[in-house]
CSV table of C-alpha atoms in Angstrom, one decimal:
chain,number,residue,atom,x,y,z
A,179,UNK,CA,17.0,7.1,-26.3
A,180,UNK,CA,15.9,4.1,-24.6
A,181,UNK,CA,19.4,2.5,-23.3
A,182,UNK,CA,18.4,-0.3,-21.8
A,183,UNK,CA,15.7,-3.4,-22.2
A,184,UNK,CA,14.3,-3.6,-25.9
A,185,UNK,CA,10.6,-4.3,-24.6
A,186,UNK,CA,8.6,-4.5,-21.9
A,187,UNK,CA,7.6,-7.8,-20.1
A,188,UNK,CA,5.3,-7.8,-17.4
A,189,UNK,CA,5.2,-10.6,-15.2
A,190,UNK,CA,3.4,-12.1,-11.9
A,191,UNK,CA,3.3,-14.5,-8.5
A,192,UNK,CA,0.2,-15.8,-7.0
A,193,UNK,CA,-0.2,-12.4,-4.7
A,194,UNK,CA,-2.4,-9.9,-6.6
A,195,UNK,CA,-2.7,-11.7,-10.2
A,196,UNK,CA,-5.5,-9.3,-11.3
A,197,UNK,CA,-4.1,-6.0,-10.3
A,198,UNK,CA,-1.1,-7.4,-12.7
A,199,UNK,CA,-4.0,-8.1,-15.9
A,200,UNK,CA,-5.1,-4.9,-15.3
A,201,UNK,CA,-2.0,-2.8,-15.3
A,202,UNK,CA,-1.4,-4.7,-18.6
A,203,UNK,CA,-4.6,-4.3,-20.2
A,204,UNK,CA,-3.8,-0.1,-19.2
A,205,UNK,CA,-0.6,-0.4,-21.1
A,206,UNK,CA,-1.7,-2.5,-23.9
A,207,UNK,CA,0.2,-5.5,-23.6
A,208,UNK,CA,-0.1,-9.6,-22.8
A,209,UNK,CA,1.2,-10.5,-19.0
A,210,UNK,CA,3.8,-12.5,-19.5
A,211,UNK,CA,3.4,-16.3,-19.6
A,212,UNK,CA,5.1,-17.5,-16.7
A,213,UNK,CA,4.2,-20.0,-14.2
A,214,UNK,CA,4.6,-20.3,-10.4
A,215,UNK,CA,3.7,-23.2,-8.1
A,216,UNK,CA,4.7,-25.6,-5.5
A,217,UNK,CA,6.0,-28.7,-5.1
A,218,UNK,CA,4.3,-31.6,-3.0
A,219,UNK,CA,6.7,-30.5,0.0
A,220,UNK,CA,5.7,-27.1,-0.3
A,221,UNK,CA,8.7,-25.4,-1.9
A,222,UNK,CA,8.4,-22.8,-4.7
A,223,UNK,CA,9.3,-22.9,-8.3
A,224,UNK,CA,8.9,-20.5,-11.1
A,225,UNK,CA,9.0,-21.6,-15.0
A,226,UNK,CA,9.4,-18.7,-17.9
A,227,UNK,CA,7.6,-19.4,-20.9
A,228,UNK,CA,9.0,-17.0,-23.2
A,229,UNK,CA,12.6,-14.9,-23.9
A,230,UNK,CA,13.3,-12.3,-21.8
A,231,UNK,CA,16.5,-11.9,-23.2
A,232,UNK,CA,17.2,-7.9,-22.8
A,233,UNK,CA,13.7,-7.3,-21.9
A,234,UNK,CA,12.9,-4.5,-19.5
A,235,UNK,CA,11.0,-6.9,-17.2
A,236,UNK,CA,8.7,-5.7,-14.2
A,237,UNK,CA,7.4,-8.1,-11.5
A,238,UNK,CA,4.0,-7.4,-10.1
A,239,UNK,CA,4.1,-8.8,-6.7
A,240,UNK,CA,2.8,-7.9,-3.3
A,241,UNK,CA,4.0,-9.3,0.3
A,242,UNK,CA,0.5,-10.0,1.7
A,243,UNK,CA,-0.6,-12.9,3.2
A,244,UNK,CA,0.6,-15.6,3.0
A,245,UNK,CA,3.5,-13.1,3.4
A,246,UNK,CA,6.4,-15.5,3.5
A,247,UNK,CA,5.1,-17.2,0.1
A,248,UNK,CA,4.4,-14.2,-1.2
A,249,UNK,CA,7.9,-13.0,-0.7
A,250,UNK,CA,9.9,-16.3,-2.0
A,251,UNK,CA,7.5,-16.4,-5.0
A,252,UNK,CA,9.1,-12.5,-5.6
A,253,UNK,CA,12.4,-13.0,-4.7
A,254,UNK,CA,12.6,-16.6,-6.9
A,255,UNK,CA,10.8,-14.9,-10.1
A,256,UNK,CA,13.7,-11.8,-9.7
A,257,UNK,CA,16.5,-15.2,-9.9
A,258,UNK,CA,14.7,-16.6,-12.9
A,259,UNK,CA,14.6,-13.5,-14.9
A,260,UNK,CA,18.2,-12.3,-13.9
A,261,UNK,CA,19.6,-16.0,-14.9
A,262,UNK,CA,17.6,-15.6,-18.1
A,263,UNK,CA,19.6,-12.5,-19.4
A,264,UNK,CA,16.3,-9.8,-18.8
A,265,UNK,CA,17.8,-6.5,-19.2
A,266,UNK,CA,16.6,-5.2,-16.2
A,267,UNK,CA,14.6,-6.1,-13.3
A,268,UNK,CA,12.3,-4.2,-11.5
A,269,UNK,CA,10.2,-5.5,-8.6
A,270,UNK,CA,6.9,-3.8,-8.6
A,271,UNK,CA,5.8,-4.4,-4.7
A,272,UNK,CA,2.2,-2.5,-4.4
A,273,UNK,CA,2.2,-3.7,-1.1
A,274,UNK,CA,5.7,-3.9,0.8
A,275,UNK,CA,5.6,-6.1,3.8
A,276,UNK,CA,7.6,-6.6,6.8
A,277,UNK,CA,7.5,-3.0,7.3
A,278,UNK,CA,6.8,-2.1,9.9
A,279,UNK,CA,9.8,-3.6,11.8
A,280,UNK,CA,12.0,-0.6,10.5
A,281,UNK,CA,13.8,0.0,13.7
A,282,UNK,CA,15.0,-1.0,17.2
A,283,UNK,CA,12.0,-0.2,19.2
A,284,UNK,CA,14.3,-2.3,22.2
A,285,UNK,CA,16.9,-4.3,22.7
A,286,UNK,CA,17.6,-7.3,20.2
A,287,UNK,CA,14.8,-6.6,18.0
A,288,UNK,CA,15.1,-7.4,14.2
A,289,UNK,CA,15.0,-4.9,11.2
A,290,UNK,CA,13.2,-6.6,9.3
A,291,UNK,CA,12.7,-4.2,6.4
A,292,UNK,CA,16.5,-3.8,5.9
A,293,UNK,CA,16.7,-7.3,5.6
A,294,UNK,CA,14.0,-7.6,3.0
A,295,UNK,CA,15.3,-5.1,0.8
A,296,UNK,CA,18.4,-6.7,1.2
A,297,UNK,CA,17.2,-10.1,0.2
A,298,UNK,CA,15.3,-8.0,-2.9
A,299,UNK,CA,18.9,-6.7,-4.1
A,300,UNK,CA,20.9,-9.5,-3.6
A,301,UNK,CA,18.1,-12.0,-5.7
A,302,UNK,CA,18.8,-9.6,-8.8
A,303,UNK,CA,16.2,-6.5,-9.0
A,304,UNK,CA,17.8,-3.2,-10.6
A,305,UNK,CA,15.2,-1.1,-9.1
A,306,UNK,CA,11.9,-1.1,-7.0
A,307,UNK,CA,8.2,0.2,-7.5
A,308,UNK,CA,6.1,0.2,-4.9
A,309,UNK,CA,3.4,2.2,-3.2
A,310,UNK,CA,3.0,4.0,0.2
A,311,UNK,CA,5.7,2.7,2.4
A,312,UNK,CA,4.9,2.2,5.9
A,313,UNK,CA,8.0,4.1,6.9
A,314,UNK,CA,9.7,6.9,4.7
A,315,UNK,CA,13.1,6.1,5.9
A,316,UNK,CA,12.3,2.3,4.2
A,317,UNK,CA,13.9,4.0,0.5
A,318,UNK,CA,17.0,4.3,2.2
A,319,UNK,CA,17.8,0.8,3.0
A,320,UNK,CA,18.0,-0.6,-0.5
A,321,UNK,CA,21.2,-0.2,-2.5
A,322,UNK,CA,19.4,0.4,-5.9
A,323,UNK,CA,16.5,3.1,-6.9
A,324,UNK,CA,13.3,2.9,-5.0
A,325,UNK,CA,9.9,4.6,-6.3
A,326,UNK,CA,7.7,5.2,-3.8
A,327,UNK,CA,4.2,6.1,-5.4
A,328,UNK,CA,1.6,7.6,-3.3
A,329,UNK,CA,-2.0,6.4,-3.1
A,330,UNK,CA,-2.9,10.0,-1.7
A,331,UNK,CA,-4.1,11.7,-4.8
A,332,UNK,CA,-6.3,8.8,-5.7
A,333,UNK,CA,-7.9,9.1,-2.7
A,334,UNK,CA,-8.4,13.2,-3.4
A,335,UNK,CA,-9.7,12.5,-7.0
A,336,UNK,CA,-12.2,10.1,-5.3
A,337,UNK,CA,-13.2,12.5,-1.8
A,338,UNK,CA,-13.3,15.6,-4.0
A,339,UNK,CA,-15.6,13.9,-6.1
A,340,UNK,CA,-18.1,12.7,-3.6
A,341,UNK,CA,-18.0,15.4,-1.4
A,342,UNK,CA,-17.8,18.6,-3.9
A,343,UNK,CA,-18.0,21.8,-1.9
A,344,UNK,CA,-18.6,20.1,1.2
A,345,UNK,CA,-15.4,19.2,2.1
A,346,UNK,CA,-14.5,22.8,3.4
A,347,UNK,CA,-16.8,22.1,6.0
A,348,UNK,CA,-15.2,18.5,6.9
A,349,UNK,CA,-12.3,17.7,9.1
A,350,UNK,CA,-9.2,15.1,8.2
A,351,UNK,CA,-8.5,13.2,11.1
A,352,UNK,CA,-4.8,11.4,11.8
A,353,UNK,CA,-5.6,8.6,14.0
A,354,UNK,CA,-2.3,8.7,15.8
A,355,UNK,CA,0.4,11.0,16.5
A,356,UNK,CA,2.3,9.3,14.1
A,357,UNK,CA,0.5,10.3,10.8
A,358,UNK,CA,0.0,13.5,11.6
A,359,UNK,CA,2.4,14.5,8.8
A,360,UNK,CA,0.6,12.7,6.3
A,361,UNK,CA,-2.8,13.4,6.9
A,362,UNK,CA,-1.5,17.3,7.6
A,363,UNK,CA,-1.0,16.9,3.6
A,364,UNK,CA,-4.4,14.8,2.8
A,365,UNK,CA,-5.9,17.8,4.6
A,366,UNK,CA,-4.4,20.6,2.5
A,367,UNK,CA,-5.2,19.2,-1.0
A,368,UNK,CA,-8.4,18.8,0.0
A,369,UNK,CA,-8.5,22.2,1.6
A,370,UNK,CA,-10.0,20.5,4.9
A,371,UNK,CA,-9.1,21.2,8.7
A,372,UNK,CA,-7.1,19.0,10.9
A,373,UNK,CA,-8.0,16.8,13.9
A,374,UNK,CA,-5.8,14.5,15.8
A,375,UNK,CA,-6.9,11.2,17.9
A,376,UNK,CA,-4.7,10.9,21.1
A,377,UNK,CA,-4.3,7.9,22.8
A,378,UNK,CA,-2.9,7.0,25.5
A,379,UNK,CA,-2.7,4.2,28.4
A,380,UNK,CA,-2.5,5.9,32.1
A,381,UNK,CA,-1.4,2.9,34.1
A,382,UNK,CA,-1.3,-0.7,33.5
A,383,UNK,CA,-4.1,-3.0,32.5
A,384,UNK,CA,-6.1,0.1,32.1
A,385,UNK,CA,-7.7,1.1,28.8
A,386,UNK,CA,-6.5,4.1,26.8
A,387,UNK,CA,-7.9,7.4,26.9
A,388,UNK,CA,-8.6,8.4,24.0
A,389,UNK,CA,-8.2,12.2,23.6
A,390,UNK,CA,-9.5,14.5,20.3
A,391,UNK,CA,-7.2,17.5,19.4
A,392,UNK,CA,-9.1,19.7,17.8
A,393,UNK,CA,-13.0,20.8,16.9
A,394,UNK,CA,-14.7,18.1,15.4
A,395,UNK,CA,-18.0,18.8,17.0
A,396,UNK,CA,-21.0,18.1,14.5
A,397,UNK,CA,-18.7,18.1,11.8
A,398,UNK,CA,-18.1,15.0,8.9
A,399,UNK,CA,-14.8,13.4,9.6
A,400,UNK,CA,-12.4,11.6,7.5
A,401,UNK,CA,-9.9,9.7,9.0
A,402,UNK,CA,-6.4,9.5,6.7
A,403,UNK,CA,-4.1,6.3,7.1
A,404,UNK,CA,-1.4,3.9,5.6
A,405,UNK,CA,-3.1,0.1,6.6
A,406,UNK,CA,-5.5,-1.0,8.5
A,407,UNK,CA,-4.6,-4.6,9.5
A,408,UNK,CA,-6.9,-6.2,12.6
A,409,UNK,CA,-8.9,-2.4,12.9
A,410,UNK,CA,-8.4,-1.9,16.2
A,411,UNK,CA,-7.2,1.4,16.2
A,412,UNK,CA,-9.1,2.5,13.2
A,413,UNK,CA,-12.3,1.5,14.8
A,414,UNK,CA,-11.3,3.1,18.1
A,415,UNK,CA,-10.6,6.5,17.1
A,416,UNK,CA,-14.1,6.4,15.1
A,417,UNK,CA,-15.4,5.9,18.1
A,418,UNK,CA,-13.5,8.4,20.3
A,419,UNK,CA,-14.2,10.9,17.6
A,420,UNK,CA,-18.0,10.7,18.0
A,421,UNK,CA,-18.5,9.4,21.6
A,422,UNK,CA,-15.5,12.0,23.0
A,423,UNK,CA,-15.5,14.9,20.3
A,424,UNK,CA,-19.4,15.1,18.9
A,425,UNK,CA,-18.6,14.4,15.4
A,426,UNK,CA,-21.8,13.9,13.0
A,427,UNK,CA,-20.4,10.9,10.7
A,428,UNK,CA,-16.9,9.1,10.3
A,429,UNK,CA,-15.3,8.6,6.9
A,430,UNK,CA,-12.3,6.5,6.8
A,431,UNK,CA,-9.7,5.8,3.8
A,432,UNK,CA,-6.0,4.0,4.0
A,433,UNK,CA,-3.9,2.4,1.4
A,434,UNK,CA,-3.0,-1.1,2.3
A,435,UNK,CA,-6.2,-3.4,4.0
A,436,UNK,CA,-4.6,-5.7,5.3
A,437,UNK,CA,-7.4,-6.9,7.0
A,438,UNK,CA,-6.1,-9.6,9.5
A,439,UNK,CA,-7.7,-11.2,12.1
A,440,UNK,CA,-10.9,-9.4,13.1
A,441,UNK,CA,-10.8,-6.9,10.9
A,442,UNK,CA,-14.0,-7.0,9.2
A,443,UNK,CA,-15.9,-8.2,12.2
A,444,UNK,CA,-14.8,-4.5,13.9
A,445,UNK,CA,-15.6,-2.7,10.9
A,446,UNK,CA,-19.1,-3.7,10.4
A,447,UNK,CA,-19.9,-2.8,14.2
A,448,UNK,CA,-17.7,0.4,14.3
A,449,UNK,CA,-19.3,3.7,13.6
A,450,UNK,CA,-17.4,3.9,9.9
A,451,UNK,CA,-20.1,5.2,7.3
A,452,UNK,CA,-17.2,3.6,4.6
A,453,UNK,CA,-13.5,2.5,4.7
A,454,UNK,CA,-12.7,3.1,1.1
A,455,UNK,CA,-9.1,1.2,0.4
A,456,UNK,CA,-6.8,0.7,-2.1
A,457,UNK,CA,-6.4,-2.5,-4.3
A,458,UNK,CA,-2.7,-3.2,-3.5
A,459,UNK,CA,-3.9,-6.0,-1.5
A,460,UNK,CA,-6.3,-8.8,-3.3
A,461,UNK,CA,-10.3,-7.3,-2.7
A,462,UNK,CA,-12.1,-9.5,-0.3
A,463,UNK,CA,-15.4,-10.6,-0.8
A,464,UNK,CA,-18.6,-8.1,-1.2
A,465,UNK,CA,-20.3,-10.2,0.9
A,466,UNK,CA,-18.1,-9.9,3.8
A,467,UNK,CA,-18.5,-6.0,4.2
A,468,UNK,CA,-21.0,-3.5,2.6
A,469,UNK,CA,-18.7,-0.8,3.8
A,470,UNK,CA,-15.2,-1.8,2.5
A,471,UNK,CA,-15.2,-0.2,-0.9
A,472,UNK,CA,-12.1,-0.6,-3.1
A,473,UNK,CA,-10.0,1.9,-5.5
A,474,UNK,CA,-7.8,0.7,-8.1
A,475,UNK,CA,-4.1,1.4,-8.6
A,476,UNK,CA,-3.9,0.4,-11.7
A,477,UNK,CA,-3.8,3.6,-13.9
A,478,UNK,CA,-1.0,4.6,-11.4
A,479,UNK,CA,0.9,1.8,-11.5
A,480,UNK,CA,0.8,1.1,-15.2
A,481,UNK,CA,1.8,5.0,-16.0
A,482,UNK,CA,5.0,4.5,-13.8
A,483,UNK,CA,5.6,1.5,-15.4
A,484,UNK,CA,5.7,2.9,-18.9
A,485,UNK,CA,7.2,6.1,-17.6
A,486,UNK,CA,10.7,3.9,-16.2
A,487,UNK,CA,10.5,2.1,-19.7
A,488,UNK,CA,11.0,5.3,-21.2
A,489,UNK,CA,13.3,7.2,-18.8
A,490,UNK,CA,11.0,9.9,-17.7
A,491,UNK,CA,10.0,11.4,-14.8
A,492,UNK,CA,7.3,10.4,-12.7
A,493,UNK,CA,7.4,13.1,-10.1
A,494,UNK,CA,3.7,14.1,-11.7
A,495,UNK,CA,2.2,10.9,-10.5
A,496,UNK,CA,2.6,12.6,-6.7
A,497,UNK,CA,0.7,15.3,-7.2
């Protein structure tokens, strides 16, 4: 028995508008009709066009760029539904910003994911969908139920797929210390072997040293990660991995593309045969990159969605 919202409305802000169509058109069902804009000073407002009186309603809304828009638009669509009686709230965040301040690294800094999710609570969500948290730990700082979905068996569907039996013979690379844990995981499901890029700075003003751990030599490499934002350390480890450890092509995949900066400049001169990423974040331009190719989340999300509607697991969608 369903004890809570009598339908489902799904609704959306400027960030990823057809991510939102999509997951609707999966589930069989109209986005809501809702509007969201500015006035001339720049402020943000948000108009419902129809009841959502006891509705189970779900916000599809990343905090990408413009991040701080992106957020208010989130955080102001939450008030609107709340003080228009929905039955619950849930804000569906594919891509969670402001993660990755999610501790004191020194003294005085900000946690600025804390204060997000606090921000998310106290505008009126019930609960929170979202995808591949920078940090782990991020759950823990809201007061209400957080799913975190992972983006990694998309990308195993899609490697195990292209590469068939050849991916015994390939190697998953964590570009950091940092991920080791998470591509340690990538690497088993596709029953792959593990490499890690090391890198560190010996003195000041120097450049790092880039250091391989483990045999990569003449083998295809796949490097596992969360974002890639300016590419910097993406396209860095590509190139320690063939320059320092011999590798014989360079794979990449990660959830978020951020893709700040110059990002796509330092992909199309790195030695990545493809960055395949994750539609959480709007899909730039074709044109821009012929080696930037995109996977959709909608299936997932729209399966999770339906699954919270109808008080179900959806520990499946992990595996």
């Amino acid at each position: 028995m369903i004890s809570h919202g009598k339908d489902i409305k799904v609704f959306s802000g400027n960030a990823n508008p057809k991510l939102a169509a999509e997951i609707c058109r999966l589930m069989g069902t109209k986005l809501g009709e809702s509007e969201v804009g500015t006035f001339s000073d720049g402020e943000i407002f948000a108009s419902m066009y129809e009841t959502v009186r006891g509705s189970d309603a779900f916000v599809v809304q990343s905090t990408c760029a413009p991040v701080n828009n992106n957020l208010m638009e989130l955080l102001i669509l939450i008030d609107a539904l709340k003080r228009a009686s929905a039955g619950r709230i849930t804000a569906v965040i594919p891509y969670f910003g402001y993660a990755r301040q999610d501790r004191k690294a020194k003294a005085r800094d900000p946690i600025t994911a804390k204060l997000v999710a606090n921000m998310i609570v106290a505008a009126g969500a019930d609960r929170v969908l979202t995808m591949d948290l920078h940090a782990a730990q991020i759950q823990g700082f809201f007061d209400i139920p957080v799913d975190n979905l992972a983006g990694k068996p998309i990308f195993v569907d899609y490697y195990a797929k292209k590469f068939g039996s050849e991916c015994e013979n390939m190697v998953v690379v964590s570009p950091d210390v940092g991920s080791v844990s998470r591509a340690r995981a990538f690497a088993q499901n596709l029953h792959m072997n593990l490499a890690i890029v090391d890198k560190r700075r010996q003195k000041a003003n120097q450049c790092e040293v880039m250091n391989v751990i483990g045999d990569v030599r003449d083998k295809d490499c796949l490097i596992f990660d969360d974002m890639v934002d300016t590419a910097g350390s993406l396209c860095n480890a590509a190139k320690a991995l063939m320059e320092v450890g011999g590798a014989k092509s360079v794979h990449a995949c990660a959830s978020h593309g951020v893709l700040s900066g110059p990002a796509i400049e330092r992909i199309n001169n790195s030695v990545i045969k493809e960055l395949a990423l994750l539609d959480t974040i709007p899909p730039i331009d074709p044109a821009l990159s012929d080696k930037i190719k995109y996977l959709t989340v909608g299936p997932m999300f729209s399966e999770a969605i339906e699954r919270i509607y109808q008080e179900v697991s959806i520990s499946k969608l992990f595996r």
